[in-house]
Amino acid sequence: MEIIGLTIDRLHGALRTRATSVTEVCRRTLERIEALDPRLGAFLIVNRDQALRRAEELDRDLARGEPLRPLTGVPVAIKDNICTRGLRTTCASKILSNFIPPYHATAVERMLEAGALIIGKTNCDEFAMGSSNENSAFGVVRNPWNAERVPGGSSGGSGAAVAADLCVVALGSDTGGSVRLPAAFCGVVGLKPTYGRVSRYGLVAYGSSLDQIGPITKTVADAARVLRVIAGRDPRDSTSSNHPVPDYPAALAGELKGVRLGVPREYFGPGLDEEVRAAVWQAIHRFADLGAEIVEVQLPHTEYAIACYYIIATAEASSNLARYDGVRYGYRALGAKTLREMYRRTRNEGFGAEVKRRIMLGTYVLSAGYYDAYYLKALKVRTLIERDFREAFTRCDLIVGPTSPTVAFRLGEKTADPLAMYLSDIYTIMANLAGIPAISIPVGLSREGLPIGLQLHARHFEEATLLRAAHAYERAFPFSHKPPL
Amino acid sequence: MPITKQDVEKIAELAHLELTEEEKEQFTVQLAAILAYVEKLNELDTADVPPMAHAGRDERADYAQRDDVVGEGLGSELALANAPDPARGYFRVPKVIEEG
């Protein structure tokens, strides 16, 4: 049977009836990666031997009558800024090019306990800093829909791998849209959970008050299933929440009737591509047809979000990336006479241009004389953005809009102008600043055949509402297109 | 306030980055553009707005801290496994005290 392209449910159906085995799934997936990935560049490392061994173990478990766990035999790809014990984790940076983590990230550990098969580590922007995956030290990722286009960033390899069926599920991380933007550009589903919903232990820190691990999947139901596995309190991350983890897959059932869908006019202003605008409005009308009530809301501080984000994220990054000094792990420049010289040369040779730019910006906004003017000011504006959402959510249950102002842009189109690149994140960074959950789902194709993503936001810890609405849409209007590979 | 090449050199020193001349020129232009853009925030009156340092302020988040109990660490062998220059159970580095 054809096992490539199956969702978790279908894959489990096939495993249950013995129409296939985990080993066969694993082999077919590895073959497909070998055949297609040389031209996509989605993977930095393929976990071939370990995955095959684990597949055989899982098959033995099943033969002994062990029941299927939530992710048994599911080939998953892990973004290369999430630690995997014994499996190189580079953050797509030269400075960590030889780093082998001595522990698993909690999200990875939980996926393994749920039976997942780690098929490899995926390419990304260096330290998750970027919107196009062009900042990887190990090469670009090409969009499966069009090889001249970017896959989105920073989890570009994860988005491309799911879209090209090189895995069933991928984990990404989302600091300013890094799960949702690649999902939108690659025509798949990307979920950023509430801040604190998923443990950040083992996720290499970029902007600690913004970072969340999230799943990239083919369907909303798969995202619900993965979230159920990875969510929940972890004593190793003090910002992980004790808030109970609902049964997200069970919460998918139900209708949209009575759900109030807020449309913020600020998300449909200048700069939004006409085709994206039309596709998103069509989807909003479809939500109405399914019973949702459409209401207008306001997020008046939207236009300040990018400025606010790039101060806070870079400030946190400059602090988080201070640890890469060539002493305890990673790359070290050779031949330095003094410790200070070793630090400087290691960091200069080890970091790429965008990472240096953000460290510089972050150091500047935190430095004496500028802290109040930039960093403190941004923290106050962050409060205003969070208040915007609180106010809007008194009048609606979900907020809808485009995920990105454009479809996937061309490789090289924005690399010379960092600010133009930052503007790709205009609709996604709001959720990170406010700490709320958001999901991107595919709702159409442009005339050039590139996917268009729609984004939904919910209140803190209301992933169930978010997933239910996205699932209702997907069931009624399935996105059945496949990239021309 | 416009950012100068001297500012860039000073920030690079604070951040332990040794930039090339070309990088200094480029960052001066690019950081100036980004800083000019973020000036936008000054359009907002935030005199009475408290700063938000953390996204987990939602009352339902319940970030109870764990008890302070001793757990197991990595152990020195694993902790040193990725070190560029381990020696006798330590991380070896170039000379710390600079001359002059």
XYZ file of C-alpha atoms in Angstrom:
585
model
C 0.000 0.000 0.000
C 1.039 3.631 -0.435
C 2.212 4.774 2.945
C 3.788 8.045 1.912
C 1.568 11.041 2.611
C -0.566 9.409 5.294
C -1.736 11.283 8.379
C -1.146 9.785 11.828
C -4.654 8.321 11.963
C -4.368 6.626 8.588
C -0.868 5.393 9.345
C -2.137 3.870 12.571
C -5.026 2.299 10.698
C -2.524 0.624 8.400
C -0.352 -0.521 11.309
C -3.378 -1.881 13.149
C -4.499 -4.025 10.214
C -0.882 -5.042 9.539
C -1.158 -3.555 6.049
C 2.273 -2.156 6.783
C 4.949 -2.249 9.464
C 6.907 0.476 11.208
C 10.033 -0.817 9.487
C 8.420 -0.479 6.084
C 7.237 3.040 6.930
C 10.725 3.908 8.071
C 12.397 2.464 4.961
C 9.999 4.153 2.561
C 10.473 7.469 4.329
C 14.257 7.160 4.228
C 14.109 6.288 0.511
C 11.988 9.324 -0.171
C 14.392 11.567 1.734
C 17.285 10.128 -0.269
C 15.435 10.708 -3.529
C 14.095 14.209 -2.874
C 16.118 15.924 -0.215
C 19.246 16.548 -2.297
C 17.241 19.196 -4.140
C 15.308 20.515 -1.135
C 17.947 20.679 1.597
C 15.406 20.168 4.373
C 17.539 17.808 6.470
C 20.869 18.523 8.131
C 21.201 14.985 9.395
C 19.261 11.825 8.608
C 19.019 9.466 11.557
C 19.055 6.418 9.332
C 20.528 3.583 11.375
C 19.032 4.562 14.693
C 15.592 5.037 13.112
C 15.708 1.614 11.476
C 16.762 -0.050 14.717
C 13.998 1.689 16.599
C 11.465 0.767 13.908
C 12.355 -2.897 14.369
C 11.939 -2.544 18.131
C 8.552 -0.917 17.676
C 7.494 -3.709 15.320
C 8.533 -6.285 17.919
C 6.451 -4.433 20.524
C 3.441 -4.473 18.201
C 3.943 -8.160 17.378
C 3.869 -8.871 21.108
C 0.443 -7.248 21.213
C 1.438 -3.906 22.685
C -1.184 -1.284 21.834
C -0.368 1.667 19.609
C 0.811 4.692 21.537
C -0.232 8.158 20.275
C 2.754 8.435 17.910
C 3.859 4.830 17.449
C 5.849 4.473 14.247
C 5.258 8.073 13.169
C 8.296 9.456 11.321
C 9.094 12.819 12.871
C 11.671 15.420 11.976
C 13.105 17.692 14.643
C 14.267 21.241 14.011
C 17.984 21.414 14.597
C 17.712 23.850 17.506
C 15.961 21.218 19.641
C 18.303 18.900 21.509
C 18.373 15.196 20.689
C 20.591 13.041 22.861
C 23.485 11.573 20.886
C 22.285 13.188 17.657
C 24.148 16.260 16.471
C 22.271 19.502 17.089
C 23.799 22.492 15.335
C 21.174 25.278 15.277
C 22.362 25.553 11.657
C 25.398 27.402 13.025
C 29.090 26.853 12.561
C 29.534 27.598 16.258
C 27.615 24.413 17.190
C 28.625 22.375 14.134
C 30.031 19.548 16.277
C 27.650 19.682 19.261
C 26.197 16.374 20.420
C 23.655 16.983 23.183
C 23.978 14.852 26.310
C 20.192 15.035 26.851
C 16.880 15.164 24.993
C 14.637 18.188 24.968
C 11.523 17.411 27.014
C 9.330 17.649 23.895
C 11.548 15.095 22.147
C 11.559 12.801 25.168
C 7.769 12.903 25.302
C 7.472 12.167 21.592
C 9.786 9.186 21.965
C 7.786 7.900 24.929
C 4.719 8.198 22.691
C 6.395 5.901 20.156
C 7.682 8.409 17.592
C 10.449 7.572 15.163
C 13.032 10.358 14.855
C 13.945 10.392 11.189
C 16.325 13.355 11.226
C 17.134 16.934 12.141
C 15.895 19.733 9.950
C 17.561 22.804 8.566
C 16.605 26.243 9.890
C 17.830 29.792 10.062
C 20.907 30.014 12.269
C 19.693 30.019 15.907
C 16.152 30.387 14.515
C 16.890 33.941 13.412
C 15.271 34.567 10.071
C 12.118 34.366 8.003
C 13.400 32.556 4.928
C 15.834 29.861 6.080
C 18.541 31.659 4.106
C 20.552 32.310 7.270
C 21.524 28.659 7.742
C 25.281 28.080 7.813
C 24.648 24.818 5.958
C 22.734 25.980 2.913
C 19.289 27.140 1.907
C 16.093 25.082 1.888
C 14.019 25.173 -1.280
C 10.245 25.397 -1.189
C 8.728 22.092 -2.399
C 6.113 24.069 -4.352
C 8.708 26.047 -6.299
C 12.459 25.544 -6.069
C 13.162 29.240 -6.643
C 11.147 30.237 -3.568
C 12.021 30.209 0.118
C 10.197 27.781 2.438
C 9.789 30.496 5.071
C 11.710 30.618 8.297
C 13.013 29.971 10.625
C 11.742 26.343 10.723
C 12.065 26.101 6.922
C 13.415 22.556 6.848
C 10.559 21.347 9.062
C 7.944 23.021 6.839
C 9.480 21.704 3.633
C 9.908 18.185 5.045
C 6.237 17.895 6.003
C 5.034 19.428 2.727
C 7.224 17.053 0.684
C 6.146 14.029 2.748
C 9.669 13.408 4.003
C 8.114 12.900 7.438
C 4.594 12.900 8.878
C 5.209 15.422 11.633
C 7.948 17.927 12.373
C 8.743 19.985 15.424
C 9.683 23.596 14.960
C 10.159 26.515 17.284
C 8.311 29.805 17.066
C 9.753 33.021 18.505
C 8.150 35.451 16.057
C 6.376 33.180 13.590
C 8.998 30.542 12.857
C 6.504 27.653 12.885
C 3.577 29.474 11.250
C 5.410 31.236 8.437
C 7.004 28.055 6.988
C 3.663 26.284 7.435
C 1.951 29.024 5.410
C 4.634 29.118 2.700
C 4.716 25.316 2.379
C 0.956 24.635 2.510
C 0.861 22.737 5.816
C -0.429 23.280 9.363
C 1.717 25.059 11.979
C 0.758 25.590 15.606
C 2.367 27.946 18.105
C 1.092 27.015 21.558
C 0.511 29.421 24.452
C 3.742 30.553 26.095
C 4.356 27.973 28.828
C 2.189 25.262 27.244
C 5.179 23.216 26.010
C 8.418 22.917 27.960
C 11.342 24.823 26.479
C 13.864 22.514 28.161
C 16.328 21.483 25.488
C 15.182 24.119 23.016
C 18.266 26.222 22.359
C 17.276 29.645 23.665
C 16.849 32.616 21.339
C 14.229 34.949 22.876
C 13.284 33.225 26.117
C 10.121 35.221 26.812
C 8.852 34.483 23.289
C 10.108 30.991 22.317
C 7.712 28.037 22.057
C 8.084 24.631 20.446
C 5.225 23.767 18.094
C 4.216 21.033 15.645
C 4.132 21.299 11.855
C 1.743 18.707 10.424
C -0.381 17.867 7.396
C -3.658 18.207 9.262
C -5.122 19.962 12.280
C -6.003 16.590 13.816
C -2.325 15.611 13.703
C -1.353 18.899 15.348
C -3.871 18.198 18.137
C -2.428 14.770 18.679
C 1.171 16.004 18.848
C 0.280 18.868 21.172
C -1.429 16.432 23.532
C 1.863 14.527 23.734
C 4.286 17.422 24.188
C 2.231 19.840 26.320
C 2.355 20.074 30.094
C 4.343 20.974 33.128
C 8.022 20.134 33.198
C 9.984 20.727 36.394
C 13.031 21.510 34.232
C 11.373 24.611 32.733
C 10.139 27.015 35.381
C 8.016 28.842 32.795
C 6.117 25.694 31.813
C 2.575 25.880 33.093
C 0.614 23.693 35.493
C -2.530 24.472 33.524
C -4.219 21.093 32.829
C -3.639 19.565 29.392
C -6.999 18.809 27.770
C -7.535 15.891 25.419
C -6.990 17.996 22.289
C -7.922 15.258 19.774
C -11.212 14.674 21.613
C -11.840 18.435 21.667
C -11.848 18.582 17.862
C -15.424 17.369 17.674
C -18.019 20.092 17.710
C -19.263 22.812 15.501
C -18.469 26.396 14.801
C -21.987 27.572 15.596
C -21.850 30.417 18.080
C -18.090 30.901 17.823
C -17.328 34.586 17.404
C -14.570 35.178 14.898
C -12.905 38.578 15.187
C -11.505 40.266 12.104
C -8.990 42.989 12.980
C -8.912 45.658 10.301
C -5.207 46.225 11.077
C -4.432 42.804 9.579
C -5.849 43.814 6.205
C -4.049 47.117 5.670
C -1.511 48.269 3.097
C 1.248 45.800 2.236
C -1.101 42.822 2.141
C -0.926 41.039 -1.202
C -4.261 41.128 -3.056
C -4.351 37.397 -3.718
C -3.676 36.651 -0.054
C -6.346 39.148 0.981
C -8.901 37.547 -1.344
C -8.119 33.996 -0.214
C -8.301 34.905 3.465
C -11.614 36.753 3.003
C -13.021 33.817 1.105
C -12.048 31.609 4.047
C -13.678 34.031 6.495
C -16.932 33.817 4.520
C -16.657 30.054 4.643
C -16.243 30.193 8.412
C -19.467 32.215 8.467
C -21.169 29.583 6.304
C -20.125 27.004 8.879
C -21.912 28.950 11.595
C -19.265 31.297 12.973
C -20.322 34.824 13.796
C -18.015 37.387 12.193
C -17.296 40.490 14.262
C -14.970 43.403 13.668
C -12.288 43.932 16.298
C -9.328 46.237 16.685
C -5.683 45.618 17.479
C -4.579 49.244 17.333
C -0.943 48.617 18.268
C -0.279 46.171 15.429
C 1.859 48.707 13.590
C 4.269 48.865 16.550
C 4.706 45.113 16.901
C 7.751 44.679 14.677
C 9.681 47.482 16.338
C 8.716 46.134 19.751
C 9.617 42.572 18.814
C 13.006 43.304 17.299
C 14.098 45.159 20.429
C 12.919 42.499 22.874
C 13.979 39.471 20.834
C 17.451 40.811 20.086
C 17.989 41.946 23.678
C 17.175 38.442 24.892
C 19.282 36.926 22.114
C 22.335 38.988 22.987
C 22.126 37.624 26.496
C 21.296 34.025 25.530
C 24.059 33.812 22.936
C 26.721 35.059 25.338
C 27.259 31.417 26.293
C 28.916 30.571 22.963
C 32.466 31.360 23.887
C 34.428 28.314 22.767
C 34.993 27.052 26.300
C 32.509 24.277 27.093
C 31.155 23.103 23.737
C 31.018 23.977 20.090
C 33.530 25.637 17.845
C 36.721 27.247 19.164
C 39.047 29.464 17.116
C 42.564 28.092 17.288
C 45.770 29.912 18.092
C 44.435 32.696 20.333
C 46.999 33.972 22.850
C 44.546 35.164 25.488
C 41.101 34.192 26.690
C 39.526 37.403 25.408
C 41.048 36.969 21.991
C 39.762 33.390 21.954
C 36.202 34.546 22.801
C 36.187 37.201 20.115
C 37.661 35.152 17.344
C 35.500 32.135 18.180
C 32.350 34.230 18.054
C 33.368 36.131 14.965
C 34.250 32.985 13.039
C 31.388 30.935 14.490
C 28.375 33.223 14.031
C 26.820 34.234 10.713
C 25.895 37.786 9.699
C 22.265 37.858 10.889
C 23.147 36.410 14.285
C 25.886 39.023 14.725
C 23.504 41.749 13.624
C 20.954 40.706 16.240
C 23.560 40.338 18.978
C 24.787 43.837 18.103
C 21.288 45.319 18.117
C 20.414 43.566 21.375
C 23.633 44.651 23.057
C 22.990 48.229 21.947
C 19.416 48.436 23.252
C 20.511 47.022 26.613
C 23.606 49.185 26.977
C 23.959 52.044 29.431
C 22.138 55.135 28.264
C 19.872 53.288 25.821
C 18.123 50.777 28.078
C 15.209 53.046 28.983
C 14.834 54.533 25.530
C 14.683 51.215 23.720
C 14.338 48.121 25.879
C 12.102 49.452 28.635
C 10.016 51.322 26.062
C 9.519 48.089 24.103
C 8.432 46.212 27.249
C 5.789 48.868 27.832
C 4.560 48.662 24.258
C 4.399 44.907 24.722
C 1.916 45.525 27.542
C -0.176 47.650 25.162
C -0.177 44.861 22.564
C -1.254 42.310 25.150
C -4.047 44.679 26.245
C -5.186 44.955 22.625
C -5.796 41.215 22.593
C -7.502 41.160 25.996
C -9.834 43.885 24.803
C -10.488 42.182 21.448
C -11.160 38.846 23.136
C -13.983 40.379 25.168
C -15.869 40.613 21.877
C -14.739 37.459 20.090
C -13.419 33.948 20.743
C -10.887 33.742 17.934
C -9.062 36.309 15.836
C -8.545 35.585 12.162
C -6.222 37.026 9.532
C -3.486 36.171 7.063
C -0.369 34.389 8.351
C 1.892 36.387 6.063
C 1.390 39.468 3.876
C 2.662 37.547 0.820
C 3.109 34.045 -0.493
C 6.629 32.537 -0.468
C 9.074 35.063 -1.885
C 12.084 34.393 -4.090
C 15.401 33.136 -2.740
C 17.676 36.158 -2.392
C 14.830 38.645 -2.711
C 15.182 40.105 0.786
C 18.655 39.084 1.943
C 20.224 42.489 1.321
C 17.632 44.368 3.376
C 17.214 43.023 6.934
C 14.309 45.355 7.677
C 12.322 44.168 4.632
C 12.884 40.606 5.832
C 11.659 41.494 9.346
C 8.410 42.829 7.870
C 7.471 39.291 6.745
C 6.676 38.619 10.400
C 4.160 41.420 10.775
C 1.127 39.194 11.472
C 2.866 36.444 13.411
C 4.877 38.271 16.073
C 1.796 39.645 17.824
C 0.976 36.195 19.254
C 4.498 35.778 20.638
C 4.462 39.214 22.248
C 1.074 38.534 23.867
C 1.941 34.908 24.708
C -1.241 33.550 23.115
C -1.651 30.474 20.871
C -2.019 30.733 17.090
C -2.299 28.341 14.171
C -1.670 28.644 10.443
C -3.690 26.495 8.045
C -3.552 26.403 4.241
C -6.610 27.921 2.564
C -5.698 28.185 -1.095
C -3.142 28.553 -3.829
C -2.043 31.695 -5.619
C -2.202 31.954 -9.417
C 1.461 30.920 -9.446
C 0.596 27.802 -7.476
C 1.980 28.891 -4.097
C 0.140 28.150 -0.843
C -1.704 30.838 1.131
C -1.947 30.547 4.917
C -4.700 31.710 7.238
C -3.977 32.379 10.878
C -6.224 32.015 13.915
C -5.406 33.336 17.395
C -7.057 32.291 20.659
C -6.923 33.350 24.302
C -4.174 31.993 26.548
C -4.465 28.200 26.939
C -7.415 27.925 24.562
C -5.670 25.726 22.032
C -8.732 23.444 22.084
C -10.941 26.229 20.700
C -8.293 27.097 18.130
C -7.891 23.514 16.960
C -11.631 22.859 16.880
C -12.282 25.826 14.597
C -9.330 25.018 12.327
C -10.424 21.391 12.160
C -14.034 22.306 11.292
C -12.732 24.433 8.437
C -10.350 21.758 7.232
C -13.062 19.105 7.277
C -15.426 21.254 5.242
C -12.797 22.681 2.883
C -9.874 20.279 2.786
C -6.653 21.550 1.245
C -6.000 18.689 -1.143
C -3.233 20.186 -3.277
C 0.192 18.599 -3.291
C 3.496 20.189 -4.270
C 4.712 19.255 -7.775
C 7.636 17.029 -6.814
C 20.288 59.639 17.397
C 22.294 58.281 14.466
C 24.644 55.394 15.152
C 28.310 55.851 14.206
C 31.080 53.459 13.330
C 32.605 54.211 16.754
C 29.344 53.092 18.374
C 29.472 49.889 16.373
C 33.048 49.256 17.529
C 32.060 49.827 21.146
C 29.042 47.491 20.941
C 31.150 44.825 19.250
C 33.581 45.022 22.142
C 30.771 44.667 24.689
C 29.404 41.677 22.762
C 32.835 40.025 22.387
C 32.666 40.200 18.613
C 35.684 41.047 16.505
C 34.232 42.585 13.351
C 36.049 43.114 10.083
C 36.191 46.620 8.590
C 33.606 45.590 6.029
C 31.253 44.278 8.712
C 31.641 47.495 10.702
C 30.668 49.599 7.691
C 27.736 47.346 6.866
C 26.410 47.132 10.431
C 26.642 50.898 10.844
C 24.284 51.389 7.904
C 21.961 48.489 8.750
C 21.694 49.173 12.476
C 21.011 52.837 11.734
C 18.104 51.825 9.487
C 16.686 49.428 12.079
C 17.054 51.950 14.916
C 15.393 54.647 12.821
C 12.505 52.236 12.275
C 12.090 51.357 15.966
C 11.941 55.087 16.832
C 8.317 54.575 15.841
C 7.653 53.415 19.404
C 8.179 56.994 20.607
C 4.879 57.946 18.985
C 3.226 56.163 21.919
C 2.755 57.684 25.346
C 3.720 54.936 27.773
C 4.186 57.040 30.903
C 1.541 55.096 32.839
C 2.082 51.701 31.234
C 3.885 49.025 33.241
C 6.567 47.026 31.394
C 5.791 43.414 30.512
C 8.859 41.312 31.092
C 7.266 37.925 30.663
C 4.585 36.417 28.478
C 3.312 34.120 31.175
C 1.286 36.643 33.109
C -2.000 34.997 32.353
C -3.730 34.183 35.623
C -4.438 30.632 34.444
C -0.806 29.886 33.734
C -0.016 28.881 37.334
C 3.754 28.818 37.227
C 4.234 27.127 40.559
C 7.911 26.740 41.297
C 9.254 23.352 42.163
C 10.839 22.497 45.477
C 14.534 23.164 45.703
C 15.787 19.618 45.870
C 19.108 18.270 44.747
C 18.850 16.255 41.563
C 21.335 14.439 39.432
C 23.611 16.451 37.179
C 25.250 15.377 33.967
C 28.454 14.256 35.646
C 31.835 15.519 34.559
C 32.384 12.991 31.783
C 29.253 14.008 29.875
C 29.708 17.662 30.737
C 33.173 17.576 29.189
C 32.207 15.420 26.213
C 31.673 18.418 23.918
C 34.577 20.513 25.219
C 36.998 21.773 22.555
C 39.967 21.314 24.898
C 39.277 19.218 27.989
C 42.146 18.337 30.290
C 42.150 16.249 33.461
C 38.480 16.877 34.185
C 38.616 20.601 33.401
C 37.933 22.960 30.507
C 41.326 24.267 29.383
C 41.446 27.835 28.013
C 44.172 30.247 26.866
C 45.835 32.530 29.382
C 43.280 34.535 31.380
C 45.518 37.287 32.767
C 46.639 39.604 30.011
C 50.056 41.240 30.031
C 50.656 44.972 30.140
